Coordinates of C-alpha atoms in Angstrom, one line a residue:
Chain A
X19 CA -14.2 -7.4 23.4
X20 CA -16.7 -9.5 21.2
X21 CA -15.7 -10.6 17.7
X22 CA -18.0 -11.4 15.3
X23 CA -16.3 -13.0 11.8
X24 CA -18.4 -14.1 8.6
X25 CA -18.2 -16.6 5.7
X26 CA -18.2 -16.4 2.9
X27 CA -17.6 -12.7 1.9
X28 CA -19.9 -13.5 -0.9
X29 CA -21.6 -16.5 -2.4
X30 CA -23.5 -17.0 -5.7
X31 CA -26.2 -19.5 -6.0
X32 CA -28.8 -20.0 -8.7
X33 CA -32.3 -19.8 -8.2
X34 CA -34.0 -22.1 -6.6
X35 CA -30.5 -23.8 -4.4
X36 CA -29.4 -23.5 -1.0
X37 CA -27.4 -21.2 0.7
X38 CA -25.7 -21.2 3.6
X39 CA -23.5 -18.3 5.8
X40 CA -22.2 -19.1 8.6
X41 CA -20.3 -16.8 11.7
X42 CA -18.2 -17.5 14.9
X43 CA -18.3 -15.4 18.1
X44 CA -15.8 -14.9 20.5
X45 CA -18.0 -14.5 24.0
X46 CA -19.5 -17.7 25.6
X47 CA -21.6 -15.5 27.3
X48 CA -23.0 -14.0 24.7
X49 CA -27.1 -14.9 24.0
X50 CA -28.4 -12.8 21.6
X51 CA -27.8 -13.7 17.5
X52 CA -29.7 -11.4 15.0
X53 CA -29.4 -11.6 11.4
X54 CA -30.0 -8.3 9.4
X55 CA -30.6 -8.2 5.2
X56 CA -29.3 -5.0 3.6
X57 CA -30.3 -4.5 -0.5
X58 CA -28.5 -2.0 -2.0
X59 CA -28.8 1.8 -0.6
X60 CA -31.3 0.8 1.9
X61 CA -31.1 0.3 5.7
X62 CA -30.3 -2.8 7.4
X63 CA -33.4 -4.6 8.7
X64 CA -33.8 -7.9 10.7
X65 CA -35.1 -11.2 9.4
X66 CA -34.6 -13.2 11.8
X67 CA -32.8 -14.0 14.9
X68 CA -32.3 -16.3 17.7
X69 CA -31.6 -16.8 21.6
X70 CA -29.1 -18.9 23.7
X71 CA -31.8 -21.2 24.9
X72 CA -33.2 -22.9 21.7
X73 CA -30.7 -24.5 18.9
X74 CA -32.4 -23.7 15.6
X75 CA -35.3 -21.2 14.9
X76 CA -37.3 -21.2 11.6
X77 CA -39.2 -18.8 9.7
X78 CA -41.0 -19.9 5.7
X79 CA -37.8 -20.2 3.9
X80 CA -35.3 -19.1 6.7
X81 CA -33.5 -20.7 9.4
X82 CA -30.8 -19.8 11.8
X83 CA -28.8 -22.9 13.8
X84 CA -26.8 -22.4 16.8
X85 CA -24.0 -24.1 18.3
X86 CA -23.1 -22.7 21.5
X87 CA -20.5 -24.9 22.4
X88 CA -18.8 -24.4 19.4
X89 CA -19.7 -20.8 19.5
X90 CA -21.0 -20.3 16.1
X91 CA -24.2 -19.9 14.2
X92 CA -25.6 -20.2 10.6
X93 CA -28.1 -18.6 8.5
X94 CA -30.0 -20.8 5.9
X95 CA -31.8 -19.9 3.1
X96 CA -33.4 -22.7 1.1
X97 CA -35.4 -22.4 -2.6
X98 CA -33.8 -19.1 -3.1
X99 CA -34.8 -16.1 -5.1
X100 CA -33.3 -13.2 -6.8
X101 CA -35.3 -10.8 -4.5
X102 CA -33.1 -12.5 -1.5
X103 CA -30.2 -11.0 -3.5
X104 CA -28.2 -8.7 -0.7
X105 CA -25.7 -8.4 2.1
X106 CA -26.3 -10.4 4.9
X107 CA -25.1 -9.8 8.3
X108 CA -24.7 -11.8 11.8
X109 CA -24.3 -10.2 14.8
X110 CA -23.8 -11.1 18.3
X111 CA -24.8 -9.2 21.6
X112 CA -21.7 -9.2 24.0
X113 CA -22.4 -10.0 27.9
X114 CA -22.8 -6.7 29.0
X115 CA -26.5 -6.7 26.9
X116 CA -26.3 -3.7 24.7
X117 CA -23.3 -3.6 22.4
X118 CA -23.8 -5.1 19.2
X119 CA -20.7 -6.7 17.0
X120 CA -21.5 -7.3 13.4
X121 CA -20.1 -9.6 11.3
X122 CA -18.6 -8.3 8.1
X123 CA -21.4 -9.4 6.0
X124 CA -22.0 -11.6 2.9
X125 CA -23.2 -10.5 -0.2
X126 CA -25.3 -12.7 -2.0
X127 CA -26.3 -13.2 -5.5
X128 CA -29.2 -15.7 -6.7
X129 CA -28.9 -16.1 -10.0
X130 CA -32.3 -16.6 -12.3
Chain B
X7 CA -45.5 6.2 13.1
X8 CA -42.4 7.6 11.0
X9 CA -40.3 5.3 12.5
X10 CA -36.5 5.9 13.1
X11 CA -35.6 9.6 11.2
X12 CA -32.2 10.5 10.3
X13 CA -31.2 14.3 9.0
X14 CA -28.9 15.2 7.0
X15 CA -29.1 12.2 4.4
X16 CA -25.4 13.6 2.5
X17 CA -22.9 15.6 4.1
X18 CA -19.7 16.8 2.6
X19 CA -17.4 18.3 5.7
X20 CA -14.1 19.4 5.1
X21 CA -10.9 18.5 7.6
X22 CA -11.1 20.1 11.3
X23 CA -15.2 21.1 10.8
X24 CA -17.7 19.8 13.2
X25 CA -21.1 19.0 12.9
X26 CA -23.9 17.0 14.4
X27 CA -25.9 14.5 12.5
X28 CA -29.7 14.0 14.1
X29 CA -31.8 11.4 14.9
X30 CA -35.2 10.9 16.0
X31 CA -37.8 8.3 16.8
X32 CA -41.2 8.5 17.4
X33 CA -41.4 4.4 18.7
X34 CA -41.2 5.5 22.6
X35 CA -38.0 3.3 22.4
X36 CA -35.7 3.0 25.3
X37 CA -32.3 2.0 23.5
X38 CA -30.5 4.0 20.9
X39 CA -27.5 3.4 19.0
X40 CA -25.0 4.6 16.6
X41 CA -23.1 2.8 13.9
X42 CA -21.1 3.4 10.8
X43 CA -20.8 1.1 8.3
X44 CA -17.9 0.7 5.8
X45 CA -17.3 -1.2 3.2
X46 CA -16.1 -4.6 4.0
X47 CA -16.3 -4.3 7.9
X48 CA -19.8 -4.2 8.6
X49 CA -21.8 -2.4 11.2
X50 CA -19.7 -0.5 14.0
X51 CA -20.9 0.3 17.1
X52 CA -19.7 4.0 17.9
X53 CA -21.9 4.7 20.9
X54 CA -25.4 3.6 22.6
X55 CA -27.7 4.9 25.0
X56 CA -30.4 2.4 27.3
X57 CA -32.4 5.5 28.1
X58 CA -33.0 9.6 28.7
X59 CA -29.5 10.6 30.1
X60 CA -27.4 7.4 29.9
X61 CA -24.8 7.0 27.1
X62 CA -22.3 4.3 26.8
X63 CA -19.1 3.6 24.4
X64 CA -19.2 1.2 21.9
X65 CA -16.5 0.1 19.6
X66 CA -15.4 2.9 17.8
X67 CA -16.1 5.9 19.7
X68 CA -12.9 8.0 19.2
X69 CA -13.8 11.4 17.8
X70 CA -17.8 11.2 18.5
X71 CA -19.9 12.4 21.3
X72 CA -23.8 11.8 21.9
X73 CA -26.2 12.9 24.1
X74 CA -29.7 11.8 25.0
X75 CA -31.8 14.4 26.9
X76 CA -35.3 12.8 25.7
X77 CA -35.9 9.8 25.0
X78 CA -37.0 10.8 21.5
X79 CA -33.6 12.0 20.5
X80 CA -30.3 11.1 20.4
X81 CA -27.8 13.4 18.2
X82 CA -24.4 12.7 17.0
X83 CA -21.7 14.6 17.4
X84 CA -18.3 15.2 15.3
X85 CA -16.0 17.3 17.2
X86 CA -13.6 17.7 14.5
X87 CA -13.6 16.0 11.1
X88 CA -10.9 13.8 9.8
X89 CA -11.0 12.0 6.4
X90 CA -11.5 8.6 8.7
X91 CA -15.0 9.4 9.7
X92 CA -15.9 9.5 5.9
X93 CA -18.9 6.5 5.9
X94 CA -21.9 6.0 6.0
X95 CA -23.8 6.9 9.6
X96 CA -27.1 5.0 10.7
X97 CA -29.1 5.1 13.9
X98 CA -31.2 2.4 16.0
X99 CA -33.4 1.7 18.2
X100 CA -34.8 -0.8 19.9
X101 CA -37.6 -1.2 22.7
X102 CA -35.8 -1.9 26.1
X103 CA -32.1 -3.1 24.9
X104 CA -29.5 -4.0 22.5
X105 CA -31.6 -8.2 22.7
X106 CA -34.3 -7.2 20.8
X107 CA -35.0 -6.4 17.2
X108 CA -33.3 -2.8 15.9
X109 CA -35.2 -0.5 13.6
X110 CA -32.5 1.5 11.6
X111 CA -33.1 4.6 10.3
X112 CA -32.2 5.3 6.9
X113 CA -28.7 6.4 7.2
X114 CA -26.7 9.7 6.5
X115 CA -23.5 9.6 4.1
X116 CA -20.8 11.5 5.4
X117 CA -17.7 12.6 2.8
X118 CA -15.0 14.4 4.7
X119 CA -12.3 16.0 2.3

């Protein structure tokens, strides 16, 4: 089945950097890349994602890049706050269309 | 619109007891789905339905059973608690299938002892 890993486990940036999270997938034909923010005790909830056909998708401070060739994908966040503080998780819809593998997430920090 | 509604929000089962956790939406969503999430591992997918009277297995669907008679509702089931299914439980939906965004409800922790 699909296999979805993550890195880094966490990452700790102060305000105002970069950061950068990136994840690998096992199914070529996979085509579907969402990226879900979680704070703490809440429910997940998407912030942006992306489709086989287009390479990089951007949203205010967010972007996601994909690589299908190399099968992998990254999230970027750029002039960071401490409200983007969370776990972050990838995830990848395998070929059959409706199961969902999720990375193992990243927790990150932005330091004021 | 309430969105996607989960009941209980705790649950402390001991081994062997069964129980079935609910959930609801009110979004006229086709696809629903299951996960658990613990710590360090993410989301897993335990089992997903595309619509009123079709359920499929996801990744971790030993010990669980669903059903979706409407489209509103689709129940979990635990057939009989182990101290392995101790994590926290959330449901999803999404309009027509698992390529589209997923509302998550807001999860139900589970303790088995």
């Amino acid at each position: 089945g699909e296999n979805v890993e993550q890195h880094p486990s966490t990452l700790s940036v102060q305000e105002g950097d970069s950061a950068v999270i990136k994840c690998t997938y096992s199914d070529s034909a996979s085509n579907y890349f969402p990226w879900y923010k979680q704070e703490l005790g809440k429910r997940p909830q998407l912030i942006i994602d992306i489709r086989s056909n287009v390479g990089e998708k951007k949203d205010q401070r967010i972007a996601v890049t994909l690589n299908k060739t190399a099968k992998h994908f990254s999230l970027h966040i750029t002039e960071t706050q401490p409200e983007d503080s969370a776990v972050y998780f990838c995830a990848a819809l395998w070929a059959n269309n409706n199961d969902m593998r999720f990375g193992a997430g990243t927790r990150l920090t932005v330091k004021p | 619109n309430a969105g996607v509604t989960q009941t209980p929000k705790f649950q402390v089962l001991k081994t062997g007891q069964s129980m079935t956790l609910q959930c609801a939406q009110d979004m006229n969503h086709e696809y629903m789905s299951w996960y658990r999430q613990d710590p360090g591992m993410g989301l897993r997918l335990i089992h997903y339905s595309v619509g009123a009277g079709i359920t499929d297995q996801g990744e971790v669907p030993n010990g669980y059973n669903v059903s979706r008679s409407t489209t509103e509702d689709f129940p979990l089931r635990l057939l009989s608690a182990a101290p392995s299914q101790t994590s926290v439980y959330f449901c999803a939906s999404s309009p027509s299938s698992g390529s589209n965004e997923q509302f998550f409800g807001p999860g139900t922790r589970l303790t088995v002892l």
